[in-house]
Amino acid sequence: MSTPTKDIQTTVDGGFGKVPLGKRLVGANTFWIALVLLALIIVFTALAPAEFATLFTLQTTLIETSVLLVLSVGMTFVIITSGIDLSVGSVLIFSGMVAGKTMEALSGGNATNAGWGVIIVGLVAAVIAGTIWGLINGWLIAVADIPPLIVTLGTLGAALGAALLLGSGSDVRSVPTALNKTLGYGTSFGGIPNLVLVAAVITLIGAWLLHTTKFGRYTFAIGSNAEAARRSGIGVTAHLLKVYTLTGFLAGVAGFLSLAYYSSTTVASHSTDNLNAIAATVMGGTSLFGGVGTVLGTVIGVFIPAVLKKGFNIIHVQDFWQMIAVGAVLIAAVWFDQRRRKHRNSR
């Protein structure tokens, strides 16, 4: 019979012990999902080398995945704790709406020509709005002890409804031109989109936080065995509150990035962002049962649907096939995770 201390140590060590590096690599979900992504790139490059294997395709793919990647980094932390957050798409919309309305209010109703002072206030407003929703989720889940599925299903509707009320059912469209040209479509370092740079920095910080800090170790420990973590002295309630608050914060940042890119709140286009973030995280090897996951895997999981969509569009295959392919990969990822767990538990 395992002890709480042994369970926590197994989680921190990744459950590998003295298994050789090569065997650990082949046994990792991230390794196999990376092979899937590589295979897709090779196939589409072979089918349409002149169109798929171009710098333009790479740039647009990176830009189109940036907002989803920021959402998915937060989702990785939540799912590793054996939780779920269905509200991130709605929180993104609400945060973008708050930012847009704030910038309009500071610009006399039209923020098109607003300067960076107004833009920075809009960013702060978006981040605060997202963080508040994350705090609400965290309090209801960790303190009030309501299941994450129920809480975030409720805040999904509440945040979306609040956004529509704030915007009177319409999108905000007077976004500062300076914001759109600089963050939305601007580039740095010889052509790297600024939106991608921001998403990359956030992803690297998320990876550092998850894989090298006490915060990350506690996240894995709680997802592996919350009761064992509590008995080992980890403040499970406080930590879950922090994890959901972090996810809300990142949804607020994603809302501002989306506003910068689209020059609008584009409410309708974010209706499935929550499901896309969950799918990307799970496809990247993060276990729905908690205790297992990597930010690198999430990055790979985000790019699989993006590469499929871009490749299918280039070779003129209907988007419906993309939905089928992504669904198949998602089911395969969960199946592989279940087999891995059964194998580990049988040892």
Short mmCIF file of N, CA, C and O in Angstrom, two decimals, residues 92-214:
data_model
loop_
_atom_site.label_atom_id
_atom_site.label_comp_id
_atom_site.label_asym_id
_atom_site.label_seq_id
_atom_site.Cartn_x
_atom_site.Cartn_y
_atom_site.Cartn_z
N LEU A 92 -12.43 35.26 -22.02
CA LEU A 92 -11.68 35.96 -23.07
C LEU A 92 -12.56 37.04 -23.70
O LEU A 92 -12.12 38.19 -23.87
N ILE A 93 -13.79 36.68 -24.05
CA ILE A 93 -14.71 37.64 -24.68
C ILE A 93 -15.00 38.80 -23.73
O ILE A 93 -14.97 39.98 -24.13
N PHE A 94 -15.30 38.47 -22.47
CA PHE A 94 -15.62 39.51 -21.49
C PHE A 94 -14.43 40.45 -21.30
O PHE A 94 -14.59 41.67 -21.25
N SER A 95 -13.23 39.90 -21.20
CA SER A 95 -12.03 40.72 -20.98
C SER A 95 -11.78 41.64 -22.17
O SER A 95 -11.43 42.82 -22.00
N GLY A 96 -11.94 41.11 -23.37
CA GLY A 96 -11.79 41.94 -24.56
C GLY A 96 -12.83 43.04 -24.62
O GLY A 96 -12.54 44.18 -25.00
N MET A 97 -14.07 42.71 -24.20
CA MET A 97 -15.13 43.70 -24.18
C MET A 97 -14.84 44.80 -23.17
O MET A 97 -15.03 46.00 -23.45
N VAL A 98 -14.37 44.42 -21.98
CA VAL A 98 -14.02 45.40 -20.95
C VAL A 98 -12.90 46.32 -21.45
O VAL A 98 -12.96 47.55 -21.28
N ALA A 99 -11.88 45.72 -22.08
CA ALA A 99 -10.78 46.52 -22.60
C ALA A 99 -11.26 47.49 -23.67
O ALA A 99 -10.90 48.68 -23.67
N GLY A 100 -12.08 46.98 -24.61
CA GLY A 100 -12.58 47.83 -25.68
C GLY A 100 -13.44 48.96 -25.18
O GLY A 100 -13.29 50.12 -25.60
N LYS A 101 -14.35 48.66 -24.25
CA LYS A 101 -15.24 49.68 -23.70
C LYS A 101 -14.46 50.70 -22.87
O LYS A 101 -14.77 51.90 -22.88
N THR A 102 -13.44 50.23 -22.15
CA THR A 102 -12.61 51.15 -21.36
C THR A 102 -11.87 52.12 -22.26
O THR A 102 -11.84 53.34 -22.00
N MET A 103 -11.28 51.62 -23.34
CA MET A 103 -10.55 52.49 -24.26
C MET A 103 -11.49 53.45 -24.97
O MET A 103 -11.13 54.62 -25.21
N GLU A 104 -12.69 53.01 -25.29
CA GLU A 104 -13.67 53.91 -25.89
C GLU A 104 -14.07 55.01 -24.92
O GLU A 104 -14.19 56.18 -25.29
N ALA A 105 -14.31 54.63 -23.67
CA ALA A 105 -14.73 55.61 -22.66
C ALA A 105 -13.66 56.68 -22.44
O ALA A 105 -13.98 57.86 -22.20
N LEU A 106 -12.40 56.27 -22.54
CA LEU A 106 -11.30 57.22 -22.35
C LEU A 106 -11.03 58.04 -23.60
O LEU A 106 -10.20 58.97 -23.56
N SER A 107 -11.69 57.71 -24.71
CA SER A 107 -11.43 58.39 -25.98
C SER A 107 -12.67 59.08 -26.54
O SER A 107 -12.75 59.33 -27.75
N GLY A 108 -13.65 59.29 -25.69
CA GLY A 108 -14.86 59.99 -26.14
C GLY A 108 -15.77 59.16 -27.01
O GLY A 108 -16.52 59.71 -27.83
N GLY A 109 -15.69 57.85 -26.89
CA GLY A 109 -16.59 56.98 -27.64
C GLY A 109 -15.98 56.33 -28.86
O GLY A 109 -16.55 55.40 -29.42
N ASN A 110 -14.82 56.79 -29.28
CA ASN A 110 -14.15 56.20 -30.45
C ASN A 110 -12.66 56.14 -30.17
O ASN A 110 -11.99 57.17 -30.09
N ALA A 111 -12.14 54.92 -30.02
CA ALA A 111 -10.75 54.75 -29.62
C ALA A 111 -9.80 54.52 -30.78
O ALA A 111 -8.64 54.16 -30.57
N THR A 112 -10.26 54.73 -32.00
CA THR A 112 -9.43 54.44 -33.18
C THR A 112 -8.09 55.15 -33.15
O THR A 112 -7.05 54.58 -33.50
N ASN A 113 -8.09 56.41 -32.73
CA ASN A 113 -6.86 57.20 -32.73
C ASN A 113 -6.24 57.32 -31.34
O ASN A 113 -5.39 58.19 -31.12
N ALA A 114 -6.61 56.45 -30.43
CA ALA A 114 -6.10 56.52 -29.06
C ALA A 114 -4.61 56.21 -29.01
O ALA A 114 -4.08 55.46 -29.83
N GLY A 115 -3.95 56.79 -28.02
CA GLY A 115 -2.52 56.59 -27.85
C GLY A 115 -2.21 55.45 -26.89
O GLY A 115 -3.11 54.77 -26.38
N TRP A 116 -0.92 55.29 -26.57
CA TRP A 116 -0.49 54.15 -25.77
C TRP A 116 -0.90 54.26 -24.30
O TRP A 116 -1.02 53.25 -23.61
N GLY A 117 -1.14 55.46 -23.82
CA GLY A 117 -1.64 55.60 -22.46
C GLY A 117 -2.99 54.91 -22.31
O GLY A 117 -3.23 54.15 -21.35
N VAL A 118 -3.88 55.18 -23.26
CA VAL A 118 -5.21 54.57 -23.26
C VAL A 118 -5.10 53.05 -23.48
O VAL A 118 -5.81 52.26 -22.84
N ILE A 119 -4.20 52.64 -24.36
CA ILE A 119 -4.03 51.21 -24.66
C ILE A 119 -3.57 50.45 -23.42
O ILE A 119 -4.07 49.36 -23.13
N ILE A 120 -2.64 51.01 -22.68
CA ILE A 120 -2.14 50.35 -21.47
C ILE A 120 -3.25 50.22 -20.42
O ILE A 120 -3.38 49.18 -19.76
N VAL A 121 -4.08 51.26 -20.29
CA VAL A 121 -5.22 51.17 -19.37
C VAL A 121 -6.17 50.06 -19.81
O VAL A 121 -6.70 49.31 -18.99
N GLY A 122 -6.37 49.94 -21.12
CA GLY A 122 -7.22 48.87 -21.66
C GLY A 122 -6.66 47.49 -21.34
O GLY A 122 -7.40 46.57 -20.99
N LEU A 123 -5.33 47.34 -21.45
CA LEU A 123 -4.68 46.08 -21.11
C LEU A 123 -4.89 45.73 -19.64
O LEU A 123 -5.24 44.58 -19.30
N VAL A 124 -4.69 46.70 -18.78
CA VAL A 124 -4.87 46.47 -17.34
C VAL A 124 -6.31 46.07 -17.05
O VAL A 124 -6.57 45.16 -16.24
N ALA A 125 -7.25 46.74 -17.71
CA ALA A 125 -8.68 46.43 -17.51
C ALA A 125 -8.99 45.00 -17.93
O ALA A 125 -9.72 44.27 -17.24
N ALA A 126 -8.42 44.57 -19.06
CA ALA A 126 -8.65 43.21 -19.55
C ALA A 126 -8.10 42.18 -18.58
O ALA A 126 -8.76 41.17 -18.27
N VAL A 127 -6.89 42.42 -18.10
CA VAL A 127 -6.24 41.47 -17.19
C VAL A 127 -7.00 41.38 -15.86
O VAL A 127 -7.21 40.29 -15.32
N ILE A 128 -7.42 42.53 -15.35
CA ILE A 128 -8.19 42.53 -14.09
C ILE A 128 -9.51 41.80 -14.27
O ILE A 128 -9.93 41.01 -13.40
N ALA A 129 -10.18 42.05 -15.40
CA ALA A 129 -11.47 41.40 -15.67
C ALA A 129 -11.31 39.88 -15.70
O ALA A 129 -12.10 39.14 -15.10
N GLY A 130 -10.30 39.41 -16.41
CA GLY A 130 -10.06 37.97 -16.48
C GLY A 130 -9.69 37.38 -15.14
O GLY A 130 -10.16 36.29 -14.76
N THR A 131 -8.86 38.08 -14.40
CA THR A 131 -8.41 37.60 -13.10
C THR A 131 -9.58 37.48 -12.13
O THR A 131 -9.64 36.52 -11.34
N ILE A 132 -10.50 38.42 -12.17
CA ILE A 132 -11.68 38.37 -11.28
C ILE A 132 -12.52 37.13 -11.55
O ILE A 132 -12.94 36.43 -10.62
N TRP A 133 -12.74 36.83 -12.84
CA TRP A 133 -13.50 35.61 -13.16
C TRP A 133 -12.74 34.36 -12.71
O TRP A 133 -13.34 33.40 -12.22
N GLY A 134 -11.43 34.36 -12.87
CA GLY A 134 -10.64 33.23 -12.40
C GLY A 134 -10.73 33.07 -10.90
O GLY A 134 -10.82 31.94 -10.38
N LEU A 135 -10.72 34.20 -10.19
CA LEU A 135 -10.84 34.18 -8.74
C LEU A 135 -12.20 33.65 -8.31
O LEU A 135 -12.31 32.87 -7.34
N ILE A 136 -13.24 34.04 -9.03
CA ILE A 136 -14.59 33.53 -8.74
C ILE A 136 -14.64 32.02 -8.93
O ILE A 136 -15.15 31.28 -8.07
N ASN A 137 -14.11 31.55 -10.06
CA ASN A 137 -14.05 30.10 -10.31
C ASN A 137 -13.30 29.38 -9.19
O ASN A 137 -13.75 28.36 -8.67
N GLY A 138 -12.13 29.92 -8.87
CA GLY A 138 -11.30 29.28 -7.85
C GLY A 138 -11.97 29.23 -6.49
O GLY A 138 -11.90 28.20 -5.79
N TRP A 139 -12.64 30.30 -6.10
CA TRP A 139 -13.30 30.33 -4.79
C TRP A 139 -14.44 29.32 -4.74
O TRP A 139 -14.58 28.58 -3.77
N LEU A 140 -15.25 29.29 -5.80
CA LEU A 140 -16.38 28.36 -5.82
C LEU A 140 -15.92 26.90 -5.83
O LEU A 140 -16.56 26.03 -5.22
N ILE A 141 -14.80 26.63 -6.51
CA ILE A 141 -14.31 25.25 -6.62
C ILE A 141 -13.53 24.85 -5.36
O ILE A 141 -13.76 23.78 -4.79
N ALA A 142 -12.59 25.69 -4.96
CA ALA A 142 -11.69 25.31 -3.87
C ALA A 142 -12.28 25.54 -2.49
O ALA A 142 -12.09 24.73 -1.59
N VAL A 143 -13.01 26.64 -2.31
CA VAL A 143 -13.55 26.99 -1.00
C VAL A 143 -14.97 26.47 -0.81
O VAL A 143 -15.28 25.82 0.19
N ALA A 144 -15.84 26.76 -1.78
CA ALA A 144 -17.22 26.31 -1.68
C ALA A 144 -17.37 24.83 -2.03
O ALA A 144 -18.45 24.25 -1.83
N ASP A 145 -16.33 24.23 -2.60
CA ASP A 145 -16.28 22.79 -2.90
C ASP A 145 -17.37 22.36 -3.88
O ASP A 145 -17.98 21.31 -3.73
N ILE A 146 -17.59 23.18 -4.91
CA ILE A 146 -18.52 22.83 -5.98
C ILE A 146 -17.70 22.24 -7.12
O ILE A 146 -16.62 22.74 -7.44
N PRO A 147 -18.16 21.16 -7.77
CA PRO A 147 -17.38 20.53 -8.85
C PRO A 147 -16.99 21.53 -9.94
O PRO A 147 -17.82 22.36 -10.35
N PRO A 148 -15.75 21.46 -10.44
CA PRO A 148 -15.28 22.39 -11.47
C PRO A 148 -16.16 22.42 -12.72
O PRO A 148 -16.36 23.49 -13.30
N LEU A 149 -16.68 21.27 -13.13
CA LEU A 149 -17.52 21.22 -14.31
C LEU A 149 -18.75 22.11 -14.14
O LEU A 149 -19.11 22.87 -15.05
N ILE A 150 -19.39 22.03 -12.99
CA ILE A 150 -20.59 22.81 -12.74
C ILE A 150 -20.27 24.30 -12.62
O ILE A 150 -20.95 25.15 -13.19
N VAL A 151 -19.22 24.61 -11.86
CA VAL A 151 -18.85 26.01 -11.65
C VAL A 151 -18.52 26.69 -12.98
O VAL A 151 -19.06 27.76 -13.30
N THR A 152 -17.64 26.09 -13.75
CA THR A 152 -17.19 26.74 -14.98
C THR A 152 -18.23 26.70 -16.08
O THR A 152 -18.22 27.54 -16.98
N LEU A 153 -19.15 25.73 -16.02
CA LEU A 153 -20.27 25.75 -16.95
C LEU A 153 -21.17 26.95 -16.64
O LEU A 153 -21.67 27.62 -17.55
N GLY A 154 -21.34 27.22 -15.34
CA GLY A 154 -22.13 28.38 -14.95
C GLY A 154 -21.46 29.69 -15.30
O GLY A 154 -22.10 30.60 -15.84
N THR A 155 -20.15 29.81 -15.04
CA THR A 155 -19.47 31.06 -15.35
C THR A 155 -19.25 31.24 -16.85
O THR A 155 -19.07 32.36 -17.32
N LEU A 156 -19.27 30.14 -17.60
CA LEU A 156 -19.25 30.25 -19.06
C LEU A 156 -20.40 31.11 -19.54
O LEU A 156 -20.21 32.07 -20.30
N GLY A 157 -21.61 30.79 -19.08
CA GLY A 157 -22.77 31.55 -19.49
C GLY A 157 -22.80 32.93 -18.87
O GLY A 157 -23.18 33.92 -19.52
N ALA A 158 -22.38 33.03 -17.60
CA ALA A 158 -22.42 34.31 -16.90
C ALA A 158 -21.47 35.32 -17.53
O ALA A 158 -21.82 36.49 -17.73
N ALA A 159 -20.24 34.89 -17.82
CA ALA A 159 -19.26 35.80 -18.40
C ALA A 159 -19.67 36.24 -19.81
O ALA A 159 -19.52 37.41 -20.18
N LEU A 160 -20.22 35.31 -20.58
CA LEU A 160 -20.68 35.66 -21.93
C LEU A 160 -21.85 36.62 -21.86
O LEU A 160 -21.91 37.61 -22.60
N GLY A 161 -22.79 36.34 -20.96
CA GLY A 161 -23.94 37.22 -20.81
C GLY A 161 -23.52 38.61 -20.36
O GLY A 161 -24.04 39.62 -20.86
N ALA A 162 -22.57 38.68 -19.43
CA ALA A 162 -22.07 39.98 -18.96
C ALA A 162 -21.40 40.75 -20.09
O ALA A 162 -21.55 41.98 -20.20
N ALA A 163 -20.66 40.04 -20.94
CA ALA A 163 -20.00 40.69 -22.07
C ALA A 163 -21.02 41.26 -23.05
O ALA A 163 -20.88 42.39 -23.54
N LEU A 164 -22.07 40.49 -23.33
CA LEU A 164 -23.11 40.96 -24.26
C LEU A 164 -23.89 42.13 -23.67
O LEU A 164 -24.28 43.06 -24.39
N LEU A 165 -24.13 42.08 -22.36
CA LEU A 165 -24.80 43.21 -21.71
C LEU A 165 -23.94 44.47 -21.79
O LEU A 165 -24.44 45.57 -22.08
N LEU A 166 -22.65 44.30 -21.53
CA LEU A 166 -21.73 45.43 -21.57
C LEU A 166 -21.66 46.05 -22.96
O LEU A 166 -21.56 47.28 -23.11
N GLY A 167 -21.73 45.19 -23.98
CA GLY A 167 -21.65 45.70 -25.35
C GLY A 167 -22.99 45.88 -26.02
O GLY A 167 -23.04 46.12 -27.23
N SER A 168 -24.08 45.76 -25.24
CA SER A 168 -25.44 45.89 -25.78
C SER A 168 -25.68 44.94 -26.94
O SER A 168 -26.37 45.28 -27.91
N GLY A 169 -25.07 43.75 -26.87
CA GLY A 169 -25.27 42.73 -27.89
C GLY A 169 -24.43 42.91 -29.14
O GLY A 169 -24.56 42.14 -30.09
N SER A 170 -23.56 43.92 -29.16
CA SER A 170 -22.74 44.19 -30.35
C SER A 170 -21.26 44.14 -30.01
O SER A 170 -20.87 44.30 -28.85
N ASP A 171 -20.44 43.94 -31.04
CA ASP A 171 -19.00 43.94 -30.86
C ASP A 171 -18.46 45.36 -30.73
O ASP A 171 -19.03 46.31 -31.29
N VAL A 172 -17.36 45.50 -30.02
CA VAL A 172 -16.60 46.76 -30.00
C VAL A 172 -15.73 46.78 -31.25
O VAL A 172 -14.99 45.83 -31.51
N ARG A 173 -15.80 47.85 -32.01
CA ARG A 173 -15.07 47.89 -33.28
C ARG A 173 -14.08 49.04 -33.38
O ARG A 173 -13.23 49.05 -34.28
N SER A 174 -14.15 50.01 -32.49
CA SER A 174 -13.22 51.14 -32.56
C SER A 174 -12.00 50.86 -31.69
O SER A 174 -11.82 51.41 -30.60
N VAL A 175 -11.16 49.97 -32.18
CA VAL A 175 -9.93 49.59 -31.48
C VAL A 175 -8.79 50.48 -31.97
O VAL A 175 -8.70 50.78 -33.17
N PRO A 176 -7.90 50.93 -31.08
CA PRO A 176 -6.79 51.81 -31.50
C PRO A 176 -5.98 51.23 -32.65
O PRO A 176 -5.55 50.08 -32.62
N THR A 177 -5.80 52.04 -33.67
CA THR A 177 -5.00 51.63 -34.83
C THR A 177 -3.57 51.28 -34.42
O THR A 177 -2.97 50.34 -34.95
N ALA A 178 -3.04 52.04 -33.46
CA ALA A 178 -1.68 51.78 -32.99
C ALA A 178 -1.55 50.39 -32.39
O ALA A 178 -0.54 49.70 -32.58
N LEU A 179 -2.58 49.95 -31.70
CA LEU A 179 -2.57 48.61 -31.09
C LEU A 179 -2.61 47.54 -32.16
O LEU A 179 -1.85 46.56 -32.11
N ASN A 180 -3.47 47.72 -33.14
CA ASN A 180 -3.60 46.74 -34.21
C ASN A 180 -2.33 46.64 -35.06
O ASN A 180 -1.88 45.54 -35.39
N LYS A 181 -1.74 47.78 -35.37
CA LYS A 181 -0.55 47.77 -36.22
C LYS A 181 0.69 47.26 -35.48
O LYS A 181 1.57 46.65 -36.10
N THR A 182 0.75 47.51 -34.18
CA THR A 182 1.94 47.13 -33.42
C THR A 182 1.86 45.71 -32.88
O THR A 182 2.70 44.87 -33.18
N LEU A 183 0.84 45.44 -32.08
CA LEU A 183 0.71 44.11 -31.47
C LEU A 183 -0.02 43.14 -32.39
O LEU A 183 0.36 41.97 -32.50
N GLY A 184 -1.05 43.62 -33.07
CA GLY A 184 -1.85 42.73 -33.91
C GLY A 184 -1.12 42.23 -35.14
O GLY A 184 -1.11 41.04 -35.44
N TYR A 185 -0.45 43.16 -35.86
CA TYR A 185 0.19 42.78 -37.13
C TYR A 185 1.66 43.19 -37.21
O TYR A 185 2.31 42.93 -38.23
N GLY A 186 2.18 43.80 -36.17
CA GLY A 186 3.57 44.23 -36.19
C GLY A 186 4.54 43.06 -36.07
O GLY A 186 4.18 41.97 -35.61
N THR A 187 5.78 43.28 -36.47
CA THR A 187 6.83 42.24 -36.39
C THR A 187 8.08 42.82 -35.76
O THR A 187 8.29 44.04 -35.73
N SER A 188 8.92 41.92 -35.27
CA SER A 188 10.21 42.31 -34.69
C SER A 188 11.25 41.24 -35.03
O SER A 188 10.90 40.14 -35.47
N PHE A 189 12.51 41.59 -34.83
CA PHE A 189 13.62 40.63 -35.02
C PHE A 189 13.59 40.00 -36.42
O PHE A 189 13.69 38.78 -36.57
N GLY A 190 13.40 40.81 -37.41
CA GLY A 190 13.48 40.32 -38.78
C GLY A 190 12.25 39.61 -39.29
O GLY A 190 12.36 38.77 -40.18
N GLY A 191 11.10 39.92 -38.75
CA GLY A 191 9.86 39.37 -39.31
C GLY A 191 9.06 38.48 -38.39
O GLY A 191 8.05 37.91 -38.81
N ILE A 192 9.46 38.34 -37.13
CA ILE A 192 8.67 37.52 -36.20
C ILE A 192 7.49 38.34 -35.71
O ILE A 192 7.68 39.44 -35.17
N PRO A 193 6.26 37.86 -35.89
CA PRO A 193 5.08 38.63 -35.46
C PRO A 193 5.12 38.91 -33.95
O PRO A 193 5.44 38.04 -33.15
N ASN A 194 4.79 40.15 -33.58
CA ASN A 194 4.81 40.53 -32.17
C ASN A 194 3.81 39.71 -31.35
O ASN A 194 4.06 39.40 -30.18
N LEU A 195 2.70 39.35 -31.96
CA LEU A 195 1.69 38.54 -31.27
C LEU A 195 2.29 37.18 -30.90
O LEU A 195 2.05 36.67 -29.80
N VAL A 196 3.09 36.63 -31.78
CA VAL A 196 3.73 35.34 -31.54
C VAL A 196 4.79 35.48 -30.44
O VAL A 196 4.92 34.59 -29.58
N LEU A 197 5.52 36.57 -30.45
CA LEU A 197 6.54 36.79 -29.42
C LEU A 197 5.91 36.85 -28.03
O LEU A 197 6.43 36.26 -27.08
N VAL A 198 4.79 37.56 -27.92
CA VAL A 198 4.11 37.66 -26.63
C VAL A 198 3.64 36.29 -26.17
O VAL A 198 3.83 35.89 -25.01
N ALA A 199 3.02 35.53 -27.10
CA ALA A 199 2.54 34.19 -26.76
C ALA A 199 3.70 33.27 -26.37
O ALA A 199 3.58 32.46 -25.45
N ALA A 200 4.83 33.41 -27.07
CA ALA A 200 6.00 32.57 -26.77
C ALA A 200 6.56 32.88 -25.38
O ALA A 200 6.93 31.97 -24.63
N VAL A 201 6.63 34.16 -25.04
CA VAL A 201 7.13 34.56 -23.71
C VAL A 201 6.22 34.01 -22.61
O VAL A 201 6.70 33.46 -21.61
N ILE A 202 4.92 34.13 -22.81
CA ILE A 202 3.96 33.61 -21.82
C ILE A 202 4.10 32.10 -21.69
O ILE A 202 4.06 31.55 -20.59
N THR A 203 4.28 31.43 -22.82
CA THR A 203 4.44 29.97 -22.80
C THR A 203 5.70 29.55 -22.06
O THR A 203 5.69 28.60 -21.27
N LEU A 204 6.80 30.25 -22.30
CA LEU A 204 8.05 29.94 -21.62
C LEU A 204 7.94 30.17 -20.11
O LEU A 204 8.45 29.38 -19.31
N ILE A 205 7.26 31.26 -19.74
CA ILE A 205 7.05 31.52 -18.31
C ILE A 205 6.19 30.43 -17.70
O ILE A 205 6.45 29.94 -16.58
N GLY A 206 5.16 30.01 -18.44
CA GLY A 206 4.30 28.94 -17.96
C GLY A 206 5.06 27.64 -17.79
O GLY A 206 4.88 26.92 -16.80
N ALA A 207 5.96 27.34 -18.74
CA ALA A 207 6.76 26.12 -18.65
C ALA A 207 7.70 26.18 -17.45
O ALA A 207 7.88 25.20 -16.72
N TRP A 208 8.31 27.34 -17.26
CA TRP A 208 9.20 27.52 -16.09
C TRP A 208 8.42 27.34 -14.79
O TRP A 208 8.88 26.65 -13.88
N LEU A 209 7.25 27.94 -14.72
CA LEU A 209 6.44 27.87 -13.51
C LEU A 209 6.00 26.44 -13.21
O LEU A 209 6.02 25.99 -12.06
N LEU A 210 5.61 25.71 -14.25
CA LEU A 210 5.09 24.36 -14.07
C LEU A 210 6.18 23.35 -13.76
O LEU A 210 6.00 22.46 -12.93
N HIS A 211 7.32 23.48 -14.42
CA HIS A 211 8.31 22.41 -14.37
C HIS A 211 9.52 22.66 -13.47
O HIS A 211 10.32 21.75 -13.26
N THR A 212 9.67 23.87 -12.96
CA THR A 212 10.88 24.15 -12.16
C THR A 212 10.59 24.79 -10.80
O THR A 212 11.53 25.03 -10.05
N THR A 213 9.33 25.07 -10.48
CA THR A 213 9.04 25.77 -9.23
C THR A 213 8.18 24.92 -8.29
O THR A 213 7.59 23.92 -8.69
N LYS A 214 8.13 25.36 -7.05
CA LYS A 214 7.29 24.70 -6.05
C LYS A 214 5.82 24.76 -6.46
O LYS A 214 5.06 23.81 -6.22
#
